[in-house]
Coordinates of C-alpha atoms in Angstrom, one line a residue:
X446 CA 32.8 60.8 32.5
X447 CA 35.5 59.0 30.3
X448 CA 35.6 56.1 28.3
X449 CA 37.4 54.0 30.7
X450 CA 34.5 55.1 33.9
X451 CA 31.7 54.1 31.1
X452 CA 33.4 50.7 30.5
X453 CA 33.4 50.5 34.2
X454 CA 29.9 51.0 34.7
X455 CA 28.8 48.6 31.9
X456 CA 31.2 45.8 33.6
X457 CA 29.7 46.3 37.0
X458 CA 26.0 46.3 35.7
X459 CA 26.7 43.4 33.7
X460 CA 28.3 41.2 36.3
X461 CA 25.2 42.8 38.6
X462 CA 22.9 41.1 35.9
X463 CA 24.8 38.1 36.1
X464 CA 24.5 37.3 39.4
X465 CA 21.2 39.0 40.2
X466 CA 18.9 37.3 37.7
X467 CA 19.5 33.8 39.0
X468 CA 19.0 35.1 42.2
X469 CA 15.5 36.6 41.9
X470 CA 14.7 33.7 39.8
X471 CA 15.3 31.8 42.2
X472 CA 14.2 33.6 44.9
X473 CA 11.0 33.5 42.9
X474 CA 10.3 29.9 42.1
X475 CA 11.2 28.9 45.6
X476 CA 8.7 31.7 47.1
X477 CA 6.2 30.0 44.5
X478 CA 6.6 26.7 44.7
X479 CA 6.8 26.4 48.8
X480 CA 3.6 28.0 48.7
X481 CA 1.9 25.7 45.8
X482 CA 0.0 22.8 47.2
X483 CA 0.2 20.4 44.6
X484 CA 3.7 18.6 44.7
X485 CA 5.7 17.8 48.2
X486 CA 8.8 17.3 46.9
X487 CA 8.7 21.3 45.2
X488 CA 7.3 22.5 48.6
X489 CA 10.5 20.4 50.8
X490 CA 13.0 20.9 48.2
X491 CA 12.1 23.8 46.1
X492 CA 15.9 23.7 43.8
X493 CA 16.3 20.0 43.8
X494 CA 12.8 19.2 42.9
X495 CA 13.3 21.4 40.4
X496 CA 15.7 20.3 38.6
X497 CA 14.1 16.6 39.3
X498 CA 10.8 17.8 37.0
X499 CA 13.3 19.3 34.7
X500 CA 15.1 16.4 34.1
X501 CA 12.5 13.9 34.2
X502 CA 10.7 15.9 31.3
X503 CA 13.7 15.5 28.9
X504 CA 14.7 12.5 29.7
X505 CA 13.2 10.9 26.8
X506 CA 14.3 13.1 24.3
X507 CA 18.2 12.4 26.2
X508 CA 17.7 8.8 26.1
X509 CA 16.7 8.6 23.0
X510 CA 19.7 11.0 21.2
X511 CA 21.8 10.2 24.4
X512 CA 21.7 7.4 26.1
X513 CA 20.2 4.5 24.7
X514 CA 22.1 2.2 22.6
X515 CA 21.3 1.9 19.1
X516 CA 19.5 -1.4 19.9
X517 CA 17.4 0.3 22.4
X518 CA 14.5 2.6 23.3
X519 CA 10.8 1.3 22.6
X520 CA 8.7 1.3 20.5
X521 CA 11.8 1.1 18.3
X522 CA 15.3 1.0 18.6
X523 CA 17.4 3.9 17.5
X524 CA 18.4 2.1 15.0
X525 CA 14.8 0.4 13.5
X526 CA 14.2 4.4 13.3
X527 CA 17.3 4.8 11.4
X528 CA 16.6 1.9 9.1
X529 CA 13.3 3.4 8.2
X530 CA 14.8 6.7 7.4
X531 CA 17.5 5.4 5.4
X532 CA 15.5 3.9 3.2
X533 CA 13.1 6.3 2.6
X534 CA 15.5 9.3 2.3
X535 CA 18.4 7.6 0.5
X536 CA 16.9 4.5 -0.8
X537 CA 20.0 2.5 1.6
X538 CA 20.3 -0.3 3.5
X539 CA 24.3 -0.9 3.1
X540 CA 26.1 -1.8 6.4
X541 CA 29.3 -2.0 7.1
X542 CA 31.6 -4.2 10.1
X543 CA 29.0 -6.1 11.0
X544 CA 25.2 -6.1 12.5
X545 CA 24.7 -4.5 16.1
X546 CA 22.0 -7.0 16.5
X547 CA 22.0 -8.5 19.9
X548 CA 22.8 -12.5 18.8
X549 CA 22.8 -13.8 22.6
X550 CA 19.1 -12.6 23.3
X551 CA 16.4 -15.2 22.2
X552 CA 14.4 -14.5 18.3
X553 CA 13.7 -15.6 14.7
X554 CA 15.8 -16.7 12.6
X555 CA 15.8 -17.1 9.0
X556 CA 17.3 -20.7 7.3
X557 CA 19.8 -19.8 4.6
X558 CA 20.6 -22.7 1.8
X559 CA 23.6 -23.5 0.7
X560 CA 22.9 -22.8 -2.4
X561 CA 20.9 -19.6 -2.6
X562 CA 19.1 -18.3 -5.7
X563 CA 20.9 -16.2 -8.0
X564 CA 19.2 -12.7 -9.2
X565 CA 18.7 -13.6 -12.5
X566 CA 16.6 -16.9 -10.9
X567 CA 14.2 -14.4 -9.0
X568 CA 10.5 -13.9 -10.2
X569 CA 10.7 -10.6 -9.9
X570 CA 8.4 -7.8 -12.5
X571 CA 10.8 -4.8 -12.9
X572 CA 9.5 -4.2 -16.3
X573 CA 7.8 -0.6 -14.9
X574 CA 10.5 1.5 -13.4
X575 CA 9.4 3.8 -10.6
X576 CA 10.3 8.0 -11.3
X577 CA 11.3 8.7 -7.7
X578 CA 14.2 11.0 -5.9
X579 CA 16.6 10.0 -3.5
X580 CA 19.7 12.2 -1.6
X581 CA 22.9 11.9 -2.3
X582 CA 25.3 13.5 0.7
X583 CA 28.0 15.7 -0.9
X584 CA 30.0 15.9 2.3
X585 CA 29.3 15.7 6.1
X586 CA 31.4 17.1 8.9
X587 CA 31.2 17.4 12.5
X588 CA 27.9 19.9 12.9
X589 CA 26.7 20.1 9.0
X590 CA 25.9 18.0 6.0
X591 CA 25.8 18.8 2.4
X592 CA 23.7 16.6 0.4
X593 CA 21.1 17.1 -2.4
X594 CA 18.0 15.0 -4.0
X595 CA 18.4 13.8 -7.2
X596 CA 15.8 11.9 -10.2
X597 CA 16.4 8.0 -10.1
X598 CA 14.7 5.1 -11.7
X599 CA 14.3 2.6 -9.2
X600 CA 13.1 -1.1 -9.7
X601 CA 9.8 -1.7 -8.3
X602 CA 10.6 -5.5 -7.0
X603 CA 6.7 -6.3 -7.7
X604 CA 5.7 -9.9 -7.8
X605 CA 5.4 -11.4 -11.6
X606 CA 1.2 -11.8 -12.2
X607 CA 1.5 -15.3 -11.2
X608 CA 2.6 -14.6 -8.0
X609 CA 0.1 -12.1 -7.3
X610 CA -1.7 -12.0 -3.9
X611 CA -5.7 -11.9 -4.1
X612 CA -8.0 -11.1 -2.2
X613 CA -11.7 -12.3 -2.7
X614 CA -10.8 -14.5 -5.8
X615 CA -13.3 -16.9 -5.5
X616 CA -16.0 -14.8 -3.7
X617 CA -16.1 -11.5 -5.3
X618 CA -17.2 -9.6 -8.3
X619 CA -14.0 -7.8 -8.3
X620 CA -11.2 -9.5 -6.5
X621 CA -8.2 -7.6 -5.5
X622 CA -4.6 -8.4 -6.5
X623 CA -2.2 -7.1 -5.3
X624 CA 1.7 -7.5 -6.8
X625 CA 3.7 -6.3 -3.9
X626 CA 3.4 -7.9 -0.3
X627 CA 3.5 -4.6 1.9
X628 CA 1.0 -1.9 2.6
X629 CA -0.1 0.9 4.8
X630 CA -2.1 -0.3 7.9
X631 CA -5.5 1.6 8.7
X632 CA -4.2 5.4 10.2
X633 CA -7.6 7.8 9.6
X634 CA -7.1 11.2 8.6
X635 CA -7.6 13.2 11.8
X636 CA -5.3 11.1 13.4
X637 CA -2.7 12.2 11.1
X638 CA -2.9 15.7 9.6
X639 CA -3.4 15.9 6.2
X640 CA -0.1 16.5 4.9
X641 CA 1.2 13.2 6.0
X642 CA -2.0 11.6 4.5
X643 CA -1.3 13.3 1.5
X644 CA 2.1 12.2 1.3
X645 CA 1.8 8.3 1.9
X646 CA -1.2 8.7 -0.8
X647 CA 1.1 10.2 -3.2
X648 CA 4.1 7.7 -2.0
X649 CA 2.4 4.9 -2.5
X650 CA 0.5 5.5 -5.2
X651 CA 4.0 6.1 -6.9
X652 CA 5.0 2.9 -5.4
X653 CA 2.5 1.1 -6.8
X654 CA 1.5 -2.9 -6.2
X655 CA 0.3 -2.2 -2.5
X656 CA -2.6 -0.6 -0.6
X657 CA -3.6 2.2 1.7
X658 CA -5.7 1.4 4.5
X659 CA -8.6 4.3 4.9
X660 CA -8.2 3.6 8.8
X661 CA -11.7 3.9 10.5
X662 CA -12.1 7.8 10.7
X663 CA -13.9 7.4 6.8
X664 CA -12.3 8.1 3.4
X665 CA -11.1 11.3 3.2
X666 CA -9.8 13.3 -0.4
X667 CA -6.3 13.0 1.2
X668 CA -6.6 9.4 0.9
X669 CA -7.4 9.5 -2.5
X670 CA -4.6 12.5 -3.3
X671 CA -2.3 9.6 -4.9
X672 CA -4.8 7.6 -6.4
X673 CA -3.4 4.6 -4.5
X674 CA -5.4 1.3 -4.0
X675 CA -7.4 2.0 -0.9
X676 CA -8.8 -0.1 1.7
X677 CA -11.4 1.1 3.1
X678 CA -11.7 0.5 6.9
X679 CA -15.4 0.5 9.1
X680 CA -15.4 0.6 12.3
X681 CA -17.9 0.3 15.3
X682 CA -18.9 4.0 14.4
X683 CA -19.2 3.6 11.0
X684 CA -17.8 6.9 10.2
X685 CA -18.6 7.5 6.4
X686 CA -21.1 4.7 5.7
X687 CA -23.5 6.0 8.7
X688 CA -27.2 7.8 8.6
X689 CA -27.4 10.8 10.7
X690 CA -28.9 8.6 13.4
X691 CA -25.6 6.4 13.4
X692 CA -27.4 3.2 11.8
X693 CA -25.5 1.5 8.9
X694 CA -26.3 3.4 5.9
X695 CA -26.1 0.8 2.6
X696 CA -27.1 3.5 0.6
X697 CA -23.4 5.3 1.1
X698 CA -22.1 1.9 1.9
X699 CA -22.8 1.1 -2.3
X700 CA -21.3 5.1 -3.1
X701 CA -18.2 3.8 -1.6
X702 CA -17.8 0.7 -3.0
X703 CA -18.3 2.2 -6.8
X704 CA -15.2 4.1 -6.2
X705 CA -12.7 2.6 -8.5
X706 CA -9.9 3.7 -5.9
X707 CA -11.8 1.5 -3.3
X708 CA -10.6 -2.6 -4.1
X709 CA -11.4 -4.2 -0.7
X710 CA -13.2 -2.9 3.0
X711 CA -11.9 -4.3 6.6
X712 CA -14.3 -5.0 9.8
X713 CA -12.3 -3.3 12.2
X714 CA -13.3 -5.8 15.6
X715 CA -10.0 -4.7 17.2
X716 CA -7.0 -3.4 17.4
X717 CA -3.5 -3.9 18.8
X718 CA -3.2 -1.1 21.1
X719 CA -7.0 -0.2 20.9
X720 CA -9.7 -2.7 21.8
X721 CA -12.4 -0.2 22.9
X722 CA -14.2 2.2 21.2
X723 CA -12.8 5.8 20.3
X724 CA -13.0 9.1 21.5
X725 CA -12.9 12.7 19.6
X726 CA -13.6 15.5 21.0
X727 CA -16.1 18.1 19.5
X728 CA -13.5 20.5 18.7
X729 CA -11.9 18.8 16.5
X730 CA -14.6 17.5 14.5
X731 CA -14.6 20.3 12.0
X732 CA -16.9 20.7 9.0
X733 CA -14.3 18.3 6.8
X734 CA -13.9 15.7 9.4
X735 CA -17.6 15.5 10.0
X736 CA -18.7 15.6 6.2
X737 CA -16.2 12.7 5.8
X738 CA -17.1 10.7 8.9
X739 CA -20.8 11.7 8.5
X740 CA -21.6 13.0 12.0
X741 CA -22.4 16.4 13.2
X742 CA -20.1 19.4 13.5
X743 CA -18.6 20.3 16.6
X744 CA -20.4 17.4 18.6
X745 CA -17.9 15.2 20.5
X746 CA -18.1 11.4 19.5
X747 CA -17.7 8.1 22.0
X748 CA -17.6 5.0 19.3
X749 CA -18.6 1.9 20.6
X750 CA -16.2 -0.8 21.1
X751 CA -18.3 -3.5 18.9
X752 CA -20.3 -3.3 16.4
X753 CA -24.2 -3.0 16.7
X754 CA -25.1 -4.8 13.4
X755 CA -24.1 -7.9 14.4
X756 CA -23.5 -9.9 18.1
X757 CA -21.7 -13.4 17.2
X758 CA -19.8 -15.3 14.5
X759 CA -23.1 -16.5 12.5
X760 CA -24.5 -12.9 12.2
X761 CA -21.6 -11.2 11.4
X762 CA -20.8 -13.8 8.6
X763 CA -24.4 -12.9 7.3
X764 CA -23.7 -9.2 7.5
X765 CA -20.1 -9.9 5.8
X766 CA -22.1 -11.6 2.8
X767 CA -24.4 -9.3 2.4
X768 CA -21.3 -6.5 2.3
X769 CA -19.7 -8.2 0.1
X770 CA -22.9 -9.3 -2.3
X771 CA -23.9 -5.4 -2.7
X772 CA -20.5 -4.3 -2.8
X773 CA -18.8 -6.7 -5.4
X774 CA -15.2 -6.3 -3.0
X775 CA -13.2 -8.5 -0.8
X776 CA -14.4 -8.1 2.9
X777 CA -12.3 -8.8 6.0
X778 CA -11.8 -8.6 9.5
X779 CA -9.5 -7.1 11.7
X780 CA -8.8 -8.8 15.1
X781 CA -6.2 -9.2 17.7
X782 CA -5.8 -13.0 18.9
X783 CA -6.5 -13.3 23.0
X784 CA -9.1 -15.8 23.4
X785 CA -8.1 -19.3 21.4
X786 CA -11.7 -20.5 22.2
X787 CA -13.6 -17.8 20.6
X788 CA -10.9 -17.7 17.3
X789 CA -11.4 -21.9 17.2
X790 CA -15.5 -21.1 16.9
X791 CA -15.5 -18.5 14.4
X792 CA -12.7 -21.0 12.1
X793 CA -15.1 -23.5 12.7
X794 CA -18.3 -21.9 12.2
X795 CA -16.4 -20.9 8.5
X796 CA -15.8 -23.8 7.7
X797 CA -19.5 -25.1 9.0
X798 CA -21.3 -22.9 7.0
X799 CA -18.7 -22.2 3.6
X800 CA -19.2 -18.3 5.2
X801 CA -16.5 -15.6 6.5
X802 CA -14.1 -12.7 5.6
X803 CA -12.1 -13.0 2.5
X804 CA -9.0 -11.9 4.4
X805 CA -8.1 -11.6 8.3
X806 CA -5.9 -8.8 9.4
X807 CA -3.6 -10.1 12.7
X808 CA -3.3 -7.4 14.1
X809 CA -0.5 -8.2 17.4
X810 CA -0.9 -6.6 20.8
X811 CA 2.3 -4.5 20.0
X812 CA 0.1 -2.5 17.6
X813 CA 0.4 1.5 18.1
X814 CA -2.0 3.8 18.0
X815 CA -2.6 7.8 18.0
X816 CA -4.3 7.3 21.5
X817 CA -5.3 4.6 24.0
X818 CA -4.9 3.5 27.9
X819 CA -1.6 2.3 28.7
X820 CA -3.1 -0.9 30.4
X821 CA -4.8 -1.7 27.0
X822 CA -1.3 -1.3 25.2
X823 CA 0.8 -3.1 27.3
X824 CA -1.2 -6.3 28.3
X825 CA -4.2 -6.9 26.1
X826 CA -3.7 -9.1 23.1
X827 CA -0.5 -11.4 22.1
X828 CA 2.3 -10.2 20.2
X829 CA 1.9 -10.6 16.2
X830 CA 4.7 -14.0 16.6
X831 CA 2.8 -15.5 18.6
X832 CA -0.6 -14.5 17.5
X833 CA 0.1 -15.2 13.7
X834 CA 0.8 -18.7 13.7
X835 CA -1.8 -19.7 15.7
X836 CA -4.5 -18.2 13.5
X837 CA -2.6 -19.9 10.6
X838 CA -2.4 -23.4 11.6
X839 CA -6.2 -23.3 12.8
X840 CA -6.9 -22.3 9.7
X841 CA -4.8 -25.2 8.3
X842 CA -6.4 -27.9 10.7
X843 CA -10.1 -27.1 9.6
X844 CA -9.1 -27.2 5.7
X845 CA -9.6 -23.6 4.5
X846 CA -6.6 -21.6 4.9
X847 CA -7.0 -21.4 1.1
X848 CA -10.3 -19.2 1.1
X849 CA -8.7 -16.7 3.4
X850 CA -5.6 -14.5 2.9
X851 CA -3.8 -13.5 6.5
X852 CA -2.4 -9.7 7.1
X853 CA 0.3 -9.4 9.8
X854 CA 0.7 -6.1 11.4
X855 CA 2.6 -5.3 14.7
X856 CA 5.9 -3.4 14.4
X857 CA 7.1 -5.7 10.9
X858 CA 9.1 -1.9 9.7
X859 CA 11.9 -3.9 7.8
X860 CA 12.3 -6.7 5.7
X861 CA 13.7 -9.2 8.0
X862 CA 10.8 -8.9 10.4
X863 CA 8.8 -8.8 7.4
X864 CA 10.0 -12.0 5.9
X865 CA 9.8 -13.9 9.5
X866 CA 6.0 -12.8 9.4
X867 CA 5.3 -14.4 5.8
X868 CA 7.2 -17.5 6.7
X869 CA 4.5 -17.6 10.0
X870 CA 1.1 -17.6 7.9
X871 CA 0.4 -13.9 6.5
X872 CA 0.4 -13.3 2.8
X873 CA 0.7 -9.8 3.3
X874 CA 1.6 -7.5 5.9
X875 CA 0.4 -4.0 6.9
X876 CA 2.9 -1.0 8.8
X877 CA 1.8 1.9 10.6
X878 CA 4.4 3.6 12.5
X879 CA 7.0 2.7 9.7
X880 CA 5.0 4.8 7.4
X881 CA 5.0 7.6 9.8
X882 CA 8.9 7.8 10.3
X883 CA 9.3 8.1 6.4
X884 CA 7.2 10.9 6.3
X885 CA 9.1 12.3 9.2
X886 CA 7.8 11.1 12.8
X887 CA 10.8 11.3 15.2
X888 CA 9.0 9.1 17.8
X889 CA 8.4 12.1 20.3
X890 CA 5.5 10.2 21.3
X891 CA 2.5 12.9 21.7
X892 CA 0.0 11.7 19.2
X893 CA -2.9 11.5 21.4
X894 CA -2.1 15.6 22.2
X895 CA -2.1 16.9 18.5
X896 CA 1.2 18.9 18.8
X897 CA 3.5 16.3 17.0
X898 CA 6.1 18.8 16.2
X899 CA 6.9 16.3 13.2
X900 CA 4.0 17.9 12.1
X901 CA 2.5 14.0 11.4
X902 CA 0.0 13.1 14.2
X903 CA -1.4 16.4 14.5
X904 CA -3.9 18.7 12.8
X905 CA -2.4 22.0 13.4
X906 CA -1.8 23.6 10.2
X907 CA 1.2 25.8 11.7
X908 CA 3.2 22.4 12.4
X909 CA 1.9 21.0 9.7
X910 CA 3.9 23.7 7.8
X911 CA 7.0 21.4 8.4
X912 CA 5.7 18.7 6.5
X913 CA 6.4 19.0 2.5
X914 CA 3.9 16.7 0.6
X915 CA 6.1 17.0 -2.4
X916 CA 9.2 16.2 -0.7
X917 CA 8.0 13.1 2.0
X918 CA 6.3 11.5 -0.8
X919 CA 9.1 10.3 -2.2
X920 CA 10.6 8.5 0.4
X921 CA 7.5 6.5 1.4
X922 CA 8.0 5.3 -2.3
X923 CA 12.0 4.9 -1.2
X924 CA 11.0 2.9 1.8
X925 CA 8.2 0.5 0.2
X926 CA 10.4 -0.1 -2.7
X927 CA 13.1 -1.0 -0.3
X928 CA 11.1 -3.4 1.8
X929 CA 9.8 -5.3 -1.3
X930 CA 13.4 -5.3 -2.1
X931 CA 14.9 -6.6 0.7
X932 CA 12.4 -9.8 0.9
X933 CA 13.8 -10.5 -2.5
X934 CA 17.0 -10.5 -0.8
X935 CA 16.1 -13.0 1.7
X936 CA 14.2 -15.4 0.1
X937 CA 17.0 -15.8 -2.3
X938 CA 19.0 -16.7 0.7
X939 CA 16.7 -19.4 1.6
X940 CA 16.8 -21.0 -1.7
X941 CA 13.2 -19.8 -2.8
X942 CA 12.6 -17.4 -5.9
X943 CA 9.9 -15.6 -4.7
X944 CA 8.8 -14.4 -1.0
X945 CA 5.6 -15.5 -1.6
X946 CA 7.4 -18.8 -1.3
X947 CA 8.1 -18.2 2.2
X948 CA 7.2 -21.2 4.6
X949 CA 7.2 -22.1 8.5
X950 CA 10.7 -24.5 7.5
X951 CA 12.4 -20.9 6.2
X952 CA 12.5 -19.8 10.0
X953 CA 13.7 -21.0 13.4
X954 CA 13.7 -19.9 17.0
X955 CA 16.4 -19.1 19.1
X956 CA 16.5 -18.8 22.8
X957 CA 18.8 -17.3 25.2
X958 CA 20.7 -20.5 25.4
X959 CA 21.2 -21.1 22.3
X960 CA 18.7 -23.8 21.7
X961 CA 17.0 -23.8 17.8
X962 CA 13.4 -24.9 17.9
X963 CA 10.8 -25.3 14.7
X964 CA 7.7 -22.8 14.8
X965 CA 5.7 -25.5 14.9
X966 CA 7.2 -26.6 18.5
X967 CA 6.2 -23.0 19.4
X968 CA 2.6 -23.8 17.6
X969 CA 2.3 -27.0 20.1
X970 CA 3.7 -25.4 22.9
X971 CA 0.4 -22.3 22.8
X972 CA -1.5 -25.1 22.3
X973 CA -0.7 -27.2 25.4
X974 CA -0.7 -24.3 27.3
X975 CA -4.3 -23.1 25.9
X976 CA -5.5 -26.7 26.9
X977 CA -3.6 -26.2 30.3
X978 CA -5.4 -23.6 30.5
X979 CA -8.8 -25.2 30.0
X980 CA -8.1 -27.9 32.4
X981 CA -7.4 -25.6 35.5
X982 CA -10.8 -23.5 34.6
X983 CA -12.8 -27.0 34.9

């Protein structure tokens, strides 16, 4: 047999293999699924349906790289997600022809001045630079980029010491100040793997003038990696401040509280996305996670959705005091704003009895979360704009919005929505999901299934491989730095030298027609429609 009849033979068994694979393939999946049970459209239309499943289960991944347009996609826009990583990685926020912002559709605006403050009129402390690294791109073509990190000194943008936000001034042993207005909102570590805990640690402890929060799942060592301020977070469970039976435990309550790293401890009543109790299964609570929550090994937990140590407003202020008296730190709550009624009492009851948190986190119904229902996510609690200046102006009408400091959280990722939530009422804001795209989330949206292939919201070691402590720490540091940066920016645009100067007259609203209202319309508006409300109940 020559050459040329070898050739011969290869071509025919290769076309063969070409057309005979697909055929058995599909000779097979329509044999299977026309017997299978489970779907009708499969057992009707065994190709089409198909290709239907097919489709349907990359759809989000096309939309997102694909099809959507870089305004859209939820929970953020292709290009909120771009922001975040821009900052972080490259420390940019340049632009150029123009903002692909959507100016017809209704939102906040902020009031510029004619005459806006110059930099050198800012009250800005960049005495301590920051040792960080950002990328420089050395070239980028069609399918590759060159680029490499580099050592930069970058200005921290804290707030000078007068400026400083504190919490617990007045109440506590040992207030907290803080001298930068953005932290980390609560994310436990189980949630997130470690790697990602260690690397927001490590960020913002480099960062420096903001805060971790614990998140309720107890303070772990990869919290404490960076030696950044912590919050520490306690939820219905009371994972890590719990006896064995699940009763409050003061004795580890006082253990945490003597940590230096620990300045301030959060209630946790609600959350955006989550008002119920959580759920872990009992193989995941490993030795670590169940020496650092304080619950057995390998036994599946249920939390409650409220706490057992108190049952109203009077005795959880008493239960806050007495927090607060053996721990020496700032204690708040964390809620979401639904019922106007019940927020009025508790205001009132504060002002009543000279009792309450030393700060309120706002926490708005567009709040994320590893894992809840999808009814709880979409409906339950209003959105942080609403929600925020509402709590603020109750505050205001009973005559103590000067005991209490107000945290916004609720998708504020970049400066603008961050400066929009400081003019509302909140002193300081908190950011979850922004923290997670600087360490390298890409939204896939699989938290709750611990196979985040970002190697983020998971506790698989093999994905967590991806994740480079070392390397993500630095742009969390990027993107915090950034943030505090950028409110500089805009409050010297609207005339004031600080954004802790930040009032409801730096913003308006904008509706689809074009008509500008004041917040405080918007305030009265809730309002009437709370006491509309009211009326059609009696």
């Amino acid at each position: 047999m020559g050459l040329t009849d070898l050739l011969v033979i290869g071509l025919f068994i290769f076309i063969a293999l070409i057309i005979l694979v697909p055929v058995v393939l599909f000779i097979y999946l329509y044999i299977k699924d026309d017997k299978q049970k489970q779907h009708s459209i499969l057992r009707n239309f065994p190709v089409i349906g198909k290709v239907r499943y097919f489709t349907e289960h990359i759809g989000p991944e096309l939309r997102q790289y694909l099809f959507d347009a870089d305004n859209e996609g939820k929970p953020f826009s292709r290009k909120e997600y771009q922001d975040v990583v821009k900052a972080g990685k490259y420390k940019e926020r340049l632009i150029g022809f123009g903002s692909l912002k959507d100016f017809e559709a209704e939102g906040f605006y902020i009031r510029n001045t004619l005459f806006p403050k110059l930099t050198d009129e800012m009250k800005v402390d960049n005495a301590k630079k920051i040792k960080t690294r950002v990328y420089k791109i050395d070239g980028e073509g069609l399918f590759t980029r060159k680029e490499h990190n580099e050592a930069k000194l970058a200005d921290p943008y804290y707030l000078q010491d007068d400026d400083a936000v504190v919490l617990g001034e007045h109440t506590c042993r040992y207030p907290f100040r803080v001298k930068g207005q953005v932290g980390q909102s609560a994310m436990s570590y189980g949630a997130l793997g470690e790697k990602a805990i260690q690397a927001m640690s490590k960020g913002l402890g480099l960062a420096g003038g903001t805060w971790m929060n614990s998140g309720e799942g107890g303070l772990s060592d990869h919290h404490l990696a960076g030696n950044p301020d912590i919050m520490m977070q306690i939820g219905p469970d009371l994972f890590g401040v719990r006896k064995p039976n699940g009763e409050f435990s003061w004795e580890e309550f006082k253990k945490k509280s003597e940590m230096p790293q620990v300045k301030a401890f959060e209630i946790k009543l609600a959350q955006g996305a989550k008002t119920r109790g959580g759920h872990v299964e009992g193989e995941k609570v490993s030795e670590e996670i169940a020496k650092i929550r304080l619950v057995e090994v390998g036994k599946t937990i249920n939390s409650p959705n409220r706490f057992y140590e108190f049952s109203d407003v009077p005795s959880m202020f008493d239960w806050i005091e007495e927090l607060r008296s053996v721990g020496g730190k700032p204690v708040g709550i964390k809620i979401v704003v639904g019922d106007m009624d019940a927020l009025e009492n508790m205001i009132s009851y504060m002002k009543e009895s000279g009792k309450g948190p030393d700060f309120i986190t706002v926490d708005g119904g567009e709040g994320g979360t590893g894992a809840t229902y999808q009814e709880l996510a979409d409906t339950v609690g209003l959105p942080i704009n609403s929600a925020l200046p509402v709590v603020d102006e109750m505050l205001r009408q009973y005559g103590i919005r000067d005991r209490v400091k107000l945290i916004a959280s609720g998708k504020l990722i970049t400066p603008d929505k961050i400066a929009i939530a400081l003019a509302m009422g909140a002193d300081l804001v908190n950011i979850a999901r922004g923290m997670m795209i600087s360490v390298g989330c890409i939204m896939a949206q699989v938290c709750h299934t611990n196979t985040c292939p970002a190697g983020v919201a998971t506790t698989d070691k093999k994905l967590q491989d991806g994740l480079v402590v070392d390397e993500k720490m630095y742009r969390v540091a990027n993107y915090i730095v950034s943030l505090r940066e950028g409110l500089y920016n805009l409050a010297a645009a609207a005339g004031v030298d600080s954004p802790t100067q930040f009032e409801r007259k730096h913003i308006v609203h904008k509706d689809e027609l074009g008509r500008v209202s004041p917040v405080e319309d918007l305030i009265i508006a809730a309002r009437r429609a709370q006491l509309q409300k009211e009326r059609q109940v009696d």
